[in-house]
Amino acid sequence: MQEVTVIMDLIMAFSMLTLYGTVTWGLLRYGRTKSDRYWALGWIVYSGGGFFGIMVSTNQLVITDIIPLLLMYLGSILIHEGSKNVSGPILRPLYVGGGVVLMAILGVGLVFDLHFVFIFTPMGLLVAYSCIESAGAVRSRDPVMKQQHLWLVGGLLLWAASWIVFPLALMPSGYEFVMAIQGVAVLLTGAAMLMFFIGSLTESLEMQYRISQVVSGVVQHDIRNYLQTVQNALELAKTSTERDHWFSIADSTLSHASRFIDEMRDIAAATSREEMTTSEVLIVHVVEQVWTRVKHEYSLDDDQITITIPPRRTLRTCGLITELMWNIIDNAFKHGSKSVRVSEEFENGVIRALIIEDDGGGLPDTVRDFLNSPSGLKEPVAPGLGLGLLLIRGLSQLCGVSLTTTDSIDDGGVRGTIFRLGFNGH
């Protein structure tokens, strides 16, 4: 009977190691964003420290407890960084100071022979805070909570709860109860995190495919517009006394077409990237580039656009912002708008949003619902949606821009449409 028990224990240990190895490999393989990688490394480091702590566990504090203590602390730091999704060095003075404090607490515990619960609880509260922060970050990624979101949020909250009730380990049989909860929570979180990463990657690939289809259609559609403009200019040059003027328009249109092809090629390349790169751009410069293109295409006057943004205002965003704004402004004039106004929401030294308002009479409800839906590209396309509108929705998602559209109302009813491009979660 004792031999059977030993064999069963070995089988359970092998199964746990296999599960841990599979989840570890999967997290490293499918974590595609910086936030995902921080979460993955945090879970791996923490669980490694936890396993080591179980192997050397005793009823009293020992000097080797410094290894699981610091590994679990480092894991919680990485998880916390993942919840914020920020760049920069992770070994900040505050974190280093926290590690020093934990070692000092362990030293005091060894000298005065304190119970290990008093030593691990401060670190555990940090873990709980990091897990709660990460659960909120998962919730904020997508307002539609899918199954993999719910499992991950549940695992993180159970993990946090296991540390909040950790002082129960002081009671008889309390340690086994708390460790059972934490073991289930950590394994559940790791498996759910892997499901979450794979689900996010699948959704991203689906969206990239849809956008690549849209881009190919846009190239075919808009190149015909450029060629038609060139053809009209050359026809007018045959009969007009201002031949140089029309030749200049034809030459300028071909230059715009060349730039358009380059931009479309960049968009197609960008859809295959795991993470969009960002840089500082002068907003007014972007708007002026867009306006130059639109003005030539529709023979507009300079007073048909109003820009109320300071000339030196900058914004950190992806390179596709130019194409996104061009599609919005081009679509406005294509559908009857006589003017466009570009403004900003600026608060506490940070640009929260760009506002583009036209007077083209507003959008149908189906079109507005599609543009306002974060999952618009994953759903069947409503009839009447042009390629420009599809690209507006897709480019905003690729750039991480929060897009919302509302009607512009005046005394006579719906005057036009207000496009709000929110940045940095606003």
mmCIF file with all atom_site columns, C-alpha atoms in Angstrom, residues 144-325:
data_model
loop_
_atom_site.group_PDB
_atom_site.id
_atom_site.type_symbol
_atom_site.label_atom_id
_atom_site.label_alt_id
_atom_site.label_comp_id
_atom_site.label_asym_id
_atom_site.label_entity_id
_atom_site.label_seq_id
_atom_site.pdbx_PDB_ins_code
_atom_site.Cartn_x
_atom_site.Cartn_y
_atom_site.Cartn_z
_atom_site.occupancy
_atom_site.B_iso_or_equiv
_atom_site.pdbx_formal_charge
_atom_site.auth_seq_id
_atom_site.auth_comp_id
_atom_site.auth_asym_id
_atom_site.auth_atom_id
_atom_site.pdbx_PDB_model_num
ATOM 1   C CA . VAL A 1 144 ? -16.815 42.791 -23.685 1.00 0.00 ? 144 VAL A CA 1
ATOM 2   C CA . MET A 1 145 ? -15.689 40.213 -21.119 1.00 0.00 ? 145 MET A CA 1
ATOM 3   C CA . LYS A 1 146 ? -15.111 36.889 -22.888 1.00 0.00 ? 146 LYS A CA 1
ATOM 4   C CA . GLN A 1 147 ? -14.603 33.519 -21.238 1.00 0.00 ? 147 GLN A CA 1
ATOM 5   C CA . GLN A 1 148 ? -10.797 33.797 -21.169 1.00 0.00 ? 148 GLN A CA 1
ATOM 6   C CA . HIS A 1 149 ? -11.111 37.251 -19.581 1.00 0.00 ? 149 HIS A CA 1
ATOM 7   C CA . LEU A 1 150 ? -13.372 35.926 -16.843 1.00 0.00 ? 150 LEU A CA 1
ATOM 8   C CA . TRP A 1 151 ? -11.097 32.977 -16.032 1.00 0.00 ? 151 TRP A CA 1
ATOM 9   C CA . LEU A 1 152 ? -8.046  35.243 -15.805 1.00 0.00 ? 152 LEU A CA 1
ATOM 10  C CA . VAL A 1 153 ? -9.799  37.868 -13.675 1.00 0.00 ? 153 VAL A CA 1
ATOM 11  C CA . GLY A 1 154 ? -11.139 35.102 -11.421 1.00 0.00 ? 154 GLY A CA 1
ATOM 12  C CA . GLY A 1 155 ? -7.688  33.524 -11.025 1.00 0.00 ? 155 GLY A CA 1
ATOM 13  C CA . LEU A 1 156 ? -6.054  36.868 -10.207 1.00 0.00 ? 156 LEU A CA 1
ATOM 14  C CA . LEU A 1 157 ? -8.705  37.772 -7.635  1.00 0.00 ? 157 LEU A CA 1
ATOM 15  C CA . LEU A 1 158 ? -8.470  34.308 -6.006  1.00 0.00 ? 158 LEU A CA 1
ATOM 16  C CA . TRP A 1 159 ? -4.673  34.722 -5.907  1.00 0.00 ? 159 TRP A CA 1
ATOM 17  C CA . ALA A 1 160 ? -5.112  38.085 -4.187  1.00 0.00 ? 160 ALA A CA 1
ATOM 18  C CA . ALA A 1 161 ? -7.622  36.610 -1.736  1.00 0.00 ? 161 ALA A CA 1
ATOM 19  C CA . SER A 1 162 ? -5.191  33.808 -0.796  1.00 0.00 ? 162 SER A CA 1
ATOM 20  C CA . TRP A 1 163 ? -2.736  36.413 0.490   1.00 0.00 ? 163 TRP A CA 1
ATOM 21  C CA . ILE A 1 164 ? -5.358  38.543 2.171   1.00 0.00 ? 164 ILE A CA 1
ATOM 22  C CA . VAL A 1 165 ? -6.393  35.535 4.290   1.00 0.00 ? 165 VAL A CA 1
ATOM 23  C CA . PHE A 1 166 ? -2.775  34.361 4.740   1.00 0.00 ? 166 PHE A CA 1
ATOM 24  C CA . PRO A 1 167 ? -2.773  35.216 8.495   1.00 0.00 ? 167 PRO A CA 1
ATOM 25  C CA . LEU A 1 168 ? -5.168  32.252 8.897   1.00 0.00 ? 168 LEU A CA 1
ATOM 26  C CA . ALA A 1 169 ? -2.022  30.117 8.598   1.00 0.00 ? 169 ALA A CA 1
ATOM 27  C CA . LEU A 1 170 ? -1.446  30.896 12.296  1.00 0.00 ? 170 LEU A CA 1
ATOM 28  C CA . MET A 1 171 ? -4.468  28.710 13.144  1.00 0.00 ? 171 MET A CA 1
ATOM 29  C CA . PRO A 1 172 ? -4.339  24.891 13.376  1.00 0.00 ? 172 PRO A CA 1
ATOM 30  C CA . SER A 1 173 ? -4.592  23.425 9.832   1.00 0.00 ? 173 SER A CA 1
ATOM 31  C CA . GLY A 1 174 ? -4.815  26.989 8.558   1.00 0.00 ? 174 GLY A CA 1
ATOM 32  C CA . TYR A 1 175 ? -1.530  26.760 6.636   1.00 0.00 ? 175 TYR A CA 1
ATOM 33  C CA . GLU A 1 176 ? -2.725  23.790 4.548   1.00 0.00 ? 176 GLU A CA 1
ATOM 34  C CA . PHE A 1 177 ? -6.013  25.578 3.818   1.00 0.00 ? 177 PHE A CA 1
ATOM 35  C CA . VAL A 1 178 ? -4.313  28.794 2.681   1.00 0.00 ? 178 VAL A CA 1
ATOM 36  C CA . MET A 1 179 ? -1.680  26.985 0.605   1.00 0.00 ? 179 MET A CA 1
ATOM 37  C CA . ALA A 1 180 ? -4.377  24.893 -1.119  1.00 0.00 ? 180 ALA A CA 1
ATOM 38  C CA . ILE A 1 181 ? -6.224  28.080 -2.129  1.00 0.00 ? 181 ILE A CA 1
ATOM 39  C CA . GLN A 1 182 ? -3.039  29.743 -3.342  1.00 0.00 ? 182 GLN A CA 1
ATOM 40  C CA . GLY A 1 183 ? -1.864  26.691 -5.275  1.00 0.00 ? 183 GLY A CA 1
ATOM 41  C CA . VAL A 1 184 ? -5.177  26.470 -7.138  1.00 0.00 ? 184 VAL A CA 1
ATOM 42  C CA . ALA A 1 185 ? -5.166  30.245 -7.722  1.00 0.00 ? 185 ALA A CA 1
ATOM 43  C CA . VAL A 1 186 ? -1.626  30.350 -9.156  1.00 0.00 ? 186 VAL A CA 1
ATOM 44  C CA . LEU A 1 187 ? -2.202  27.385 -11.486 1.00 0.00 ? 187 LEU A CA 1
ATOM 45  C CA . LEU A 1 188 ? -5.599  28.733 -12.558 1.00 0.00 ? 188 LEU A CA 1
ATOM 46  C CA . THR A 1 189 ? -4.077  32.148 -13.267 1.00 0.00 ? 189 THR A CA 1
ATOM 47  C CA . GLY A 1 190 ? -1.249  30.652 -15.320 1.00 0.00 ? 190 GLY A CA 1
ATOM 48  C CA . ALA A 1 191 ? -3.572  28.505 -17.437 1.00 0.00 ? 191 ALA A CA 1
ATOM 49  C CA . ALA A 1 192 ? -6.082  31.367 -17.857 1.00 0.00 ? 192 ALA A CA 1
ATOM 50  C CA . MET A 1 193 ? -3.262  33.749 -18.768 1.00 0.00 ? 193 MET A CA 1
ATOM 51  C CA . LEU A 1 194 ? -2.202  31.364 -21.532 1.00 0.00 ? 194 LEU A CA 1
ATOM 52  C CA . MET A 1 195 ? -5.809  31.184 -22.807 1.00 0.00 ? 195 MET A CA 1
ATOM 53  C CA . PHE A 1 196 ? -5.983  34.977 -22.678 1.00 0.00 ? 196 PHE A CA 1
ATOM 54  C CA . PHE A 1 197 ? -2.756  35.398 -24.678 1.00 0.00 ? 197 PHE A CA 1
ATOM 55  C CA . ILE A 1 198 ? -3.828  32.898 -27.350 1.00 0.00 ? 198 ILE A CA 1
ATOM 56  C CA . GLY A 1 199 ? -7.286  34.494 -27.594 1.00 0.00 ? 199 GLY A CA 1
ATOM 57  C CA . SER A 1 200 ? -5.813  37.989 -27.937 1.00 0.00 ? 200 SER A CA 1
ATOM 58  C CA . LEU A 1 201 ? -3.373  36.792 -30.595 1.00 0.00 ? 201 LEU A CA 1
ATOM 59  C CA . THR A 1 202 ? -6.152  35.077 -32.547 1.00 0.00 ? 202 THR A CA 1
ATOM 60  C CA . GLU A 1 203 ? -8.322  38.203 -32.467 1.00 0.00 ? 203 GLU A CA 1
ATOM 61  C CA . SER A 1 204 ? -5.374  40.349 -33.580 1.00 0.00 ? 204 SER A CA 1
ATOM 62  C CA . LEU A 1 205 ? -4.643  38.057 -36.534 1.00 0.00 ? 205 LEU A CA 1
ATOM 63  C CA . GLU A 1 206 ? -8.309  38.064 -37.541 1.00 0.00 ? 206 GLU A CA 1
ATOM 64  C CA . MET A 1 207 ? -8.393  41.853 -37.454 1.00 0.00 ? 207 MET A CA 1
ATOM 65  C CA . GLN A 1 208 ? -5.139  42.108 -39.405 1.00 0.00 ? 208 GLN A CA 1
ATOM 66  C CA . TYR A 1 209 ? -6.588  39.844 -42.090 1.00 0.00 ? 209 TYR A CA 1
ATOM 67  C CA . ARG A 1 210 ? -9.731  41.943 -42.366 1.00 0.00 ? 210 ARG A CA 1
ATOM 68  C CA . ILE A 1 211 ? -7.712  45.143 -42.590 1.00 0.00 ? 211 ILE A CA 1
ATOM 69  C CA . SER A 1 212 ? -5.378  43.690 -45.226 1.00 0.00 ? 212 SER A CA 1
ATOM 70  C CA . GLN A 1 213 ? -8.465  42.851 -47.292 1.00 0.00 ? 213 GLN A CA 1
ATOM 71  C CA . VAL A 1 214 ? -9.708  46.408 -46.849 1.00 0.00 ? 214 VAL A CA 1
ATOM 72  C CA . VAL A 1 215 ? -6.327  47.892 -47.753 1.00 0.00 ? 215 VAL A CA 1
ATOM 73  C CA . SER A 1 216 ? -6.179  45.927 -51.022 1.00 0.00 ? 216 SER A CA 1
ATOM 74  C CA . GLY A 1 217 ? -9.656  47.169 -51.897 1.00 0.00 ? 217 GLY A CA 1
ATOM 75  C CA . VAL A 1 218 ? -8.752  50.750 -50.992 1.00 0.00 ? 218 VAL A CA 1
ATOM 76  C CA . VAL A 1 219 ? -5.708  50.663 -53.266 1.00 0.00 ? 219 VAL A CA 1
ATOM 77  C CA . GLN A 1 220 ? -7.806  49.509 -56.219 1.00 0.00 ? 220 GLN A CA 1
ATOM 78  C CA . HIS A 1 221 ? -10.570 52.003 -55.425 1.00 0.00 ? 221 HIS A CA 1
ATOM 79  C CA . ASP A 1 222 ? -8.486  55.120 -54.768 1.00 0.00 ? 222 ASP A CA 1
ATOM 80  C CA . ILE A 1 223 ? -5.945  54.599 -57.532 1.00 0.00 ? 223 ILE A CA 1
ATOM 81  C CA . ARG A 1 224 ? -8.860  54.856 -59.965 1.00 0.00 ? 224 ARG A CA 1
ATOM 82  C CA . ASN A 1 225 ? -9.741  58.220 -58.383 1.00 0.00 ? 225 ASN A CA 1
ATOM 83  C CA . TYR A 1 226 ? -6.190  59.494 -58.824 1.00 0.00 ? 226 TYR A CA 1
ATOM 84  C CA . LEU A 1 227 ? -6.078  58.309 -62.441 1.00 0.00 ? 227 LEU A CA 1
ATOM 85  C CA . GLN A 1 228 ? -9.455  59.889 -63.153 1.00 0.00 ? 228 GLN A CA 1
ATOM 86  C CA . THR A 1 229 ? -8.204  63.218 -61.791 1.00 0.00 ? 229 THR A CA 1
ATOM 87  C CA . VAL A 1 230 ? -5.098  63.005 -63.998 1.00 0.00 ? 230 VAL A CA 1
ATOM 88  C CA . GLN A 1 231 ? -7.200  62.117 -67.024 1.00 0.00 ? 231 GLN A CA 1
ATOM 89  C CA . ASN A 1 232 ? -9.564  65.057 -66.437 1.00 0.00 ? 232 ASN A CA 1
ATOM 90  C CA . ALA A 1 233 ? -6.642  67.462 -66.014 1.00 0.00 ? 233 ALA A CA 1
ATOM 91  C CA . LEU A 1 234 ? -5.023  66.292 -69.275 1.00 0.00 ? 234 LEU A CA 1
ATOM 92  C CA . GLU A 1 235 ? -8.342  66.552 -71.131 1.00 0.00 ? 235 GLU A CA 1
ATOM 93  C CA . LEU A 1 236 ? -8.771  70.137 -69.914 1.00 0.00 ? 236 LEU A CA 1
ATOM 94  C CA . ALA A 1 237 ? -5.174  70.934 -70.850 1.00 0.00 ? 237 ALA A CA 1
ATOM 95  C CA . LYS A 1 238 ? -5.986  70.117 -74.480 1.00 0.00 ? 238 LYS A CA 1
ATOM 96  C CA . THR A 1 239 ? -8.595  72.870 -74.787 1.00 0.00 ? 239 THR A CA 1
ATOM 97  C CA . SER A 1 240 ? -7.561  75.353 -72.100 1.00 0.00 ? 240 SER A CA 1
ATOM 98  C CA . THR A 1 241 ? -5.279  78.343 -72.462 1.00 0.00 ? 241 THR A CA 1
ATOM 99  C CA . GLU A 1 242 ? -3.913  77.543 -68.979 1.00 0.00 ? 242 GLU A CA 1
ATOM 100 C CA . ARG A 1 243 ? -2.210  74.323 -70.012 1.00 0.00 ? 243 ARG A CA 1
ATOM 101 C CA . ASP A 1 244 ? 0.615   74.717 -67.487 1.00 0.00 ? 244 ASP A CA 1
ATOM 102 C CA . HIS A 1 245 ? -1.926  74.926 -64.656 1.00 0.00 ? 245 HIS A CA 1
ATOM 103 C CA . TRP A 1 246 ? -3.606  71.645 -65.635 1.00 0.00 ? 246 TRP A CA 1
ATOM 104 C CA . PHE A 1 247 ? -0.276  69.936 -66.257 1.00 0.00 ? 247 PHE A CA 1
ATOM 105 C CA . SER A 1 248 ? 0.775   71.032 -62.780 1.00 0.00 ? 248 SER A CA 1
ATOM 106 C CA . ILE A 1 249 ? -2.379  69.508 -61.299 1.00 0.00 ? 249 ILE A CA 1
ATOM 107 C CA . ALA A 1 250 ? -1.764  66.251 -63.174 1.00 0.00 ? 250 ALA A CA 1
ATOM 108 C CA . ASP A 1 251 ? 1.841   66.132 -61.968 1.00 0.00 ? 251 ASP A CA 1
ATOM 109 C CA . SER A 1 252 ? 0.819   66.921 -58.381 1.00 0.00 ? 252 SER A CA 1
ATOM 110 C CA . THR A 1 253 ? -1.876  64.223 -58.489 1.00 0.00 ? 253 THR A CA 1
ATOM 111 C CA . LEU A 1 254 ? 0.619   61.613 -59.665 1.00 0.00 ? 254 LEU A CA 1
ATOM 112 C CA . SER A 1 255 ? 2.950   62.609 -56.812 1.00 0.00 ? 255 SER A CA 1
ATOM 113 C CA . HIS A 1 256 ? 0.094   62.184 -54.346 1.00 0.00 ? 256 HIS A CA 1
ATOM 114 C CA . ALA A 1 257 ? -0.694  58.803 -55.885 1.00 0.00 ? 257 ALA A CA 1
ATOM 115 C CA . SER A 1 258 ? 2.920   57.713 -55.415 1.00 0.00 ? 258 SER A CA 1
ATOM 116 C CA . ARG A 1 259 ? 2.840   58.760 -51.755 1.00 0.00 ? 259 ARG A CA 1
ATOM 117 C CA . PHE A 1 260 ? -0.520  57.015 -51.356 1.00 0.00 ? 260 PHE A CA 1
ATOM 118 C CA . ILE A 1 261 ? 0.948   53.744 -52.638 1.00 0.00 ? 261 ILE A CA 1
ATOM 119 C CA . ASP A 1 262 ? 3.880   54.099 -50.223 1.00 0.00 ? 262 ASP A CA 1
ATOM 120 C CA . GLU A 1 263 ? 1.510   54.739 -47.316 1.00 0.00 ? 263 GLU A CA 1
ATOM 121 C CA . MET A 1 264 ? -0.683  51.785 -48.241 1.00 0.00 ? 264 MET A CA 1
ATOM 122 C CA . ARG A 1 265 ? 2.418   49.603 -48.387 1.00 0.00 ? 265 ARG A CA 1
ATOM 123 C CA . ASP A 1 266 ? 3.368   50.815 -44.903 1.00 0.00 ? 266 ASP A CA 1
ATOM 124 C CA . ILE A 1 267 ? -0.135  50.031 -43.654 1.00 0.00 ? 267 ILE A CA 1
ATOM 125 C CA . ALA A 1 268 ? -0.004  46.532 -45.115 1.00 0.00 ? 268 ALA A CA 1
ATOM 126 C CA . ALA A 1 269 ? 3.388   45.976 -43.450 1.00 0.00 ? 269 ALA A CA 1
ATOM 127 C CA . ALA A 1 270 ? 2.109   47.404 -40.153 1.00 0.00 ? 270 ALA A CA 1
ATOM 128 C CA . THR A 1 271 ? -0.789  44.944 -40.001 1.00 0.00 ? 271 THR A CA 1
ATOM 129 C CA . SER A 1 272 ? 1.715   42.087 -39.779 1.00 0.00 ? 272 SER A CA 1
ATOM 130 C CA . ARG A 1 273 ? 3.547   43.551 -36.771 1.00 0.00 ? 273 ARG A CA 1
ATOM 131 C CA . GLU A 1 274 ? 2.892   42.270 -33.295 1.00 0.00 ? 274 GLU A CA 1
ATOM 132 C CA . GLU A 1 275 ? 3.125   45.742 -31.809 1.00 0.00 ? 275 GLU A CA 1
ATOM 133 C CA . MET A 1 276 ? 2.719   49.138 -33.465 1.00 0.00 ? 276 MET A CA 1
ATOM 134 C CA . THR A 1 277 ? 5.635   51.504 -32.944 1.00 0.00 ? 277 THR A CA 1
ATOM 135 C CA . THR A 1 278 ? 4.919   55.068 -31.809 1.00 0.00 ? 278 THR A CA 1
ATOM 136 C CA . SER A 1 279 ? 6.696   58.398 -32.204 1.00 0.00 ? 279 SER A CA 1
ATOM 137 C CA . GLU A 1 280 ? 6.152   62.095 -31.493 1.00 0.00 ? 280 GLU A CA 1
ATOM 138 C CA . VAL A 1 281 ? 4.356   63.909 -34.328 1.00 0.00 ? 281 VAL A CA 1
ATOM 139 C CA . LEU A 1 282 ? 3.399   67.541 -34.873 1.00 0.00 ? 282 LEU A CA 1
ATOM 140 C CA . ILE A 1 283 ? -0.388  67.420 -35.097 1.00 0.00 ? 283 ILE A CA 1
ATOM 141 C CA . VAL A 1 284 ? -0.782  70.535 -37.231 1.00 0.00 ? 284 VAL A CA 1
ATOM 142 C CA . HIS A 1 285 ? 1.812   69.182 -39.674 1.00 0.00 ? 285 HIS A CA 1
ATOM 143 C CA . VAL A 1 286 ? -0.194  65.945 -40.006 1.00 0.00 ? 286 VAL A CA 1
ATOM 144 C CA . VAL A 1 287 ? -3.452  67.855 -40.558 1.00 0.00 ? 287 VAL A CA 1
ATOM 145 C CA . GLU A 1 288 ? -1.808  70.105 -43.168 1.00 0.00 ? 288 GLU A CA 1
ATOM 146 C CA . GLN A 1 289 ? -0.474  67.061 -45.046 1.00 0.00 ? 289 GLN A CA 1
ATOM 147 C CA . VAL A 1 290 ? -3.946  65.566 -45.086 1.00 0.00 ? 290 VAL A CA 1
ATOM 148 C CA . TRP A 1 291 ? -5.552  68.847 -46.132 1.00 0.00 ? 291 TRP A CA 1
ATOM 149 C CA . THR A 1 292 ? -3.137  69.311 -49.053 1.00 0.00 ? 292 THR A CA 1
ATOM 150 C CA . ARG A 1 293 ? -4.188  65.943 -50.461 1.00 0.00 ? 293 ARG A CA 1
ATOM 151 C CA . VAL A 1 294 ? -7.912  66.481 -49.931 1.00 0.00 ? 294 VAL A CA 1
ATOM 152 C CA . LYS A 1 295 ? -7.855  70.062 -51.242 1.00 0.00 ? 295 LYS A CA 1
ATOM 153 C CA . HIS A 1 296 ? -6.345  68.993 -54.578 1.00 0.00 ? 296 HIS A CA 1
ATOM 154 C CA . GLU A 1 297 ? -8.670  66.019 -54.958 1.00 0.00 ? 297 GLU A CA 1
ATOM 155 C CA . TYR A 1 298 ? -11.868 68.052 -54.458 1.00 0.00 ? 298 TYR A CA 1
ATOM 156 C CA . SER A 1 299 ? -10.673 71.530 -55.622 1.00 0.00 ? 299 SER A CA 1
ATOM 157 C CA . LEU A 1 300 ? -11.381 73.069 -52.218 1.00 0.00 ? 300 LEU A CA 1
ATOM 158 C CA . ASP A 1 301 ? -10.517 76.478 -50.769 1.00 0.00 ? 301 ASP A CA 1
ATOM 159 C CA . ASP A 1 302 ? -8.296  76.999 -47.724 1.00 0.00 ? 302 ASP A CA 1
ATOM 160 C CA . ASP A 1 303 ? -11.163 78.522 -45.723 1.00 0.00 ? 303 ASP A CA 1
ATOM 161 C CA . GLN A 1 304 ? -13.036 75.202 -45.853 1.00 0.00 ? 304 GLN A CA 1
ATOM 162 C CA . ILE A 1 305 ? -10.913 73.811 -43.018 1.00 0.00 ? 305 ILE A CA 1
ATOM 163 C CA . THR A 1 306 ? -10.440 75.311 -39.557 1.00 0.00 ? 306 THR A CA 1
ATOM 164 C CA . ILE A 1 307 ? -7.554  74.151 -37.333 1.00 0.00 ? 307 ILE A CA 1
ATOM 165 C CA . THR A 1 308 ? -7.646  75.307 -33.691 1.00 0.00 ? 308 THR A CA 1
ATOM 166 C CA . ILE A 1 309 ? -4.547  73.447 -32.466 1.00 0.00 ? 309 ILE A CA 1
ATOM 167 C CA . PRO A 1 310 ? -1.313  75.234 -31.421 1.00 0.00 ? 310 PRO A CA 1
ATOM 168 C CA . PRO A 1 311 ? 1.334   74.883 -34.182 1.00 0.00 ? 311 PRO A CA 1
ATOM 169 C CA . ARG A 1 312 ? 3.922   73.184 -31.931 1.00 0.00 ? 312 ARG A CA 1
ATOM 170 C CA . ARG A 1 313 ? 1.557   70.728 -30.226 1.00 0.00 ? 313 ARG A CA 1
ATOM 171 C CA . THR A 1 314 ? 2.935   67.181 -30.360 1.00 0.00 ? 314 THR A CA 1
ATOM 172 C CA . LEU A 1 315 ? 1.355   63.794 -29.807 1.00 0.00 ? 315 LEU A CA 1
ATOM 173 C CA . ARG A 1 316 ? 2.888   60.351 -29.340 1.00 0.00 ? 316 ARG A CA 1
ATOM 174 C CA . THR A 1 317 ? 1.028   57.975 -31.601 1.00 0.00 ? 317 THR A CA 1
ATOM 175 C CA . CYS A 1 318 ? 1.577   55.457 -34.390 1.00 0.00 ? 318 CYS A CA 1
ATOM 176 C CA . GLY A 1 319 ? 2.538   56.413 -37.933 1.00 0.00 ? 319 GLY A CA 1
ATOM 177 C CA . LEU A 1 320 ? -0.882  55.453 -39.280 1.00 0.00 ? 320 LEU A CA 1
ATOM 178 C CA . ILE A 1 321 ? -2.510  58.514 -37.710 1.00 0.00 ? 321 ILE A CA 1
ATOM 179 C CA . THR A 1 322 ? -2.003  60.440 -40.974 1.00 0.00 ? 322 THR A CA 1
ATOM 180 C CA . GLU A 1 323 ? -3.894  57.850 -42.995 1.00 0.00 ? 323 GLU A CA 1
ATOM 181 C CA . LEU A 1 324 ? -6.613  57.633 -40.335 1.00 0.00 ? 324 LEU A CA 1
ATOM 182 C CA . MET A 1 325 ? -7.217  61.399 -40.389 1.00 0.00 ? 325 MET A CA 1
#
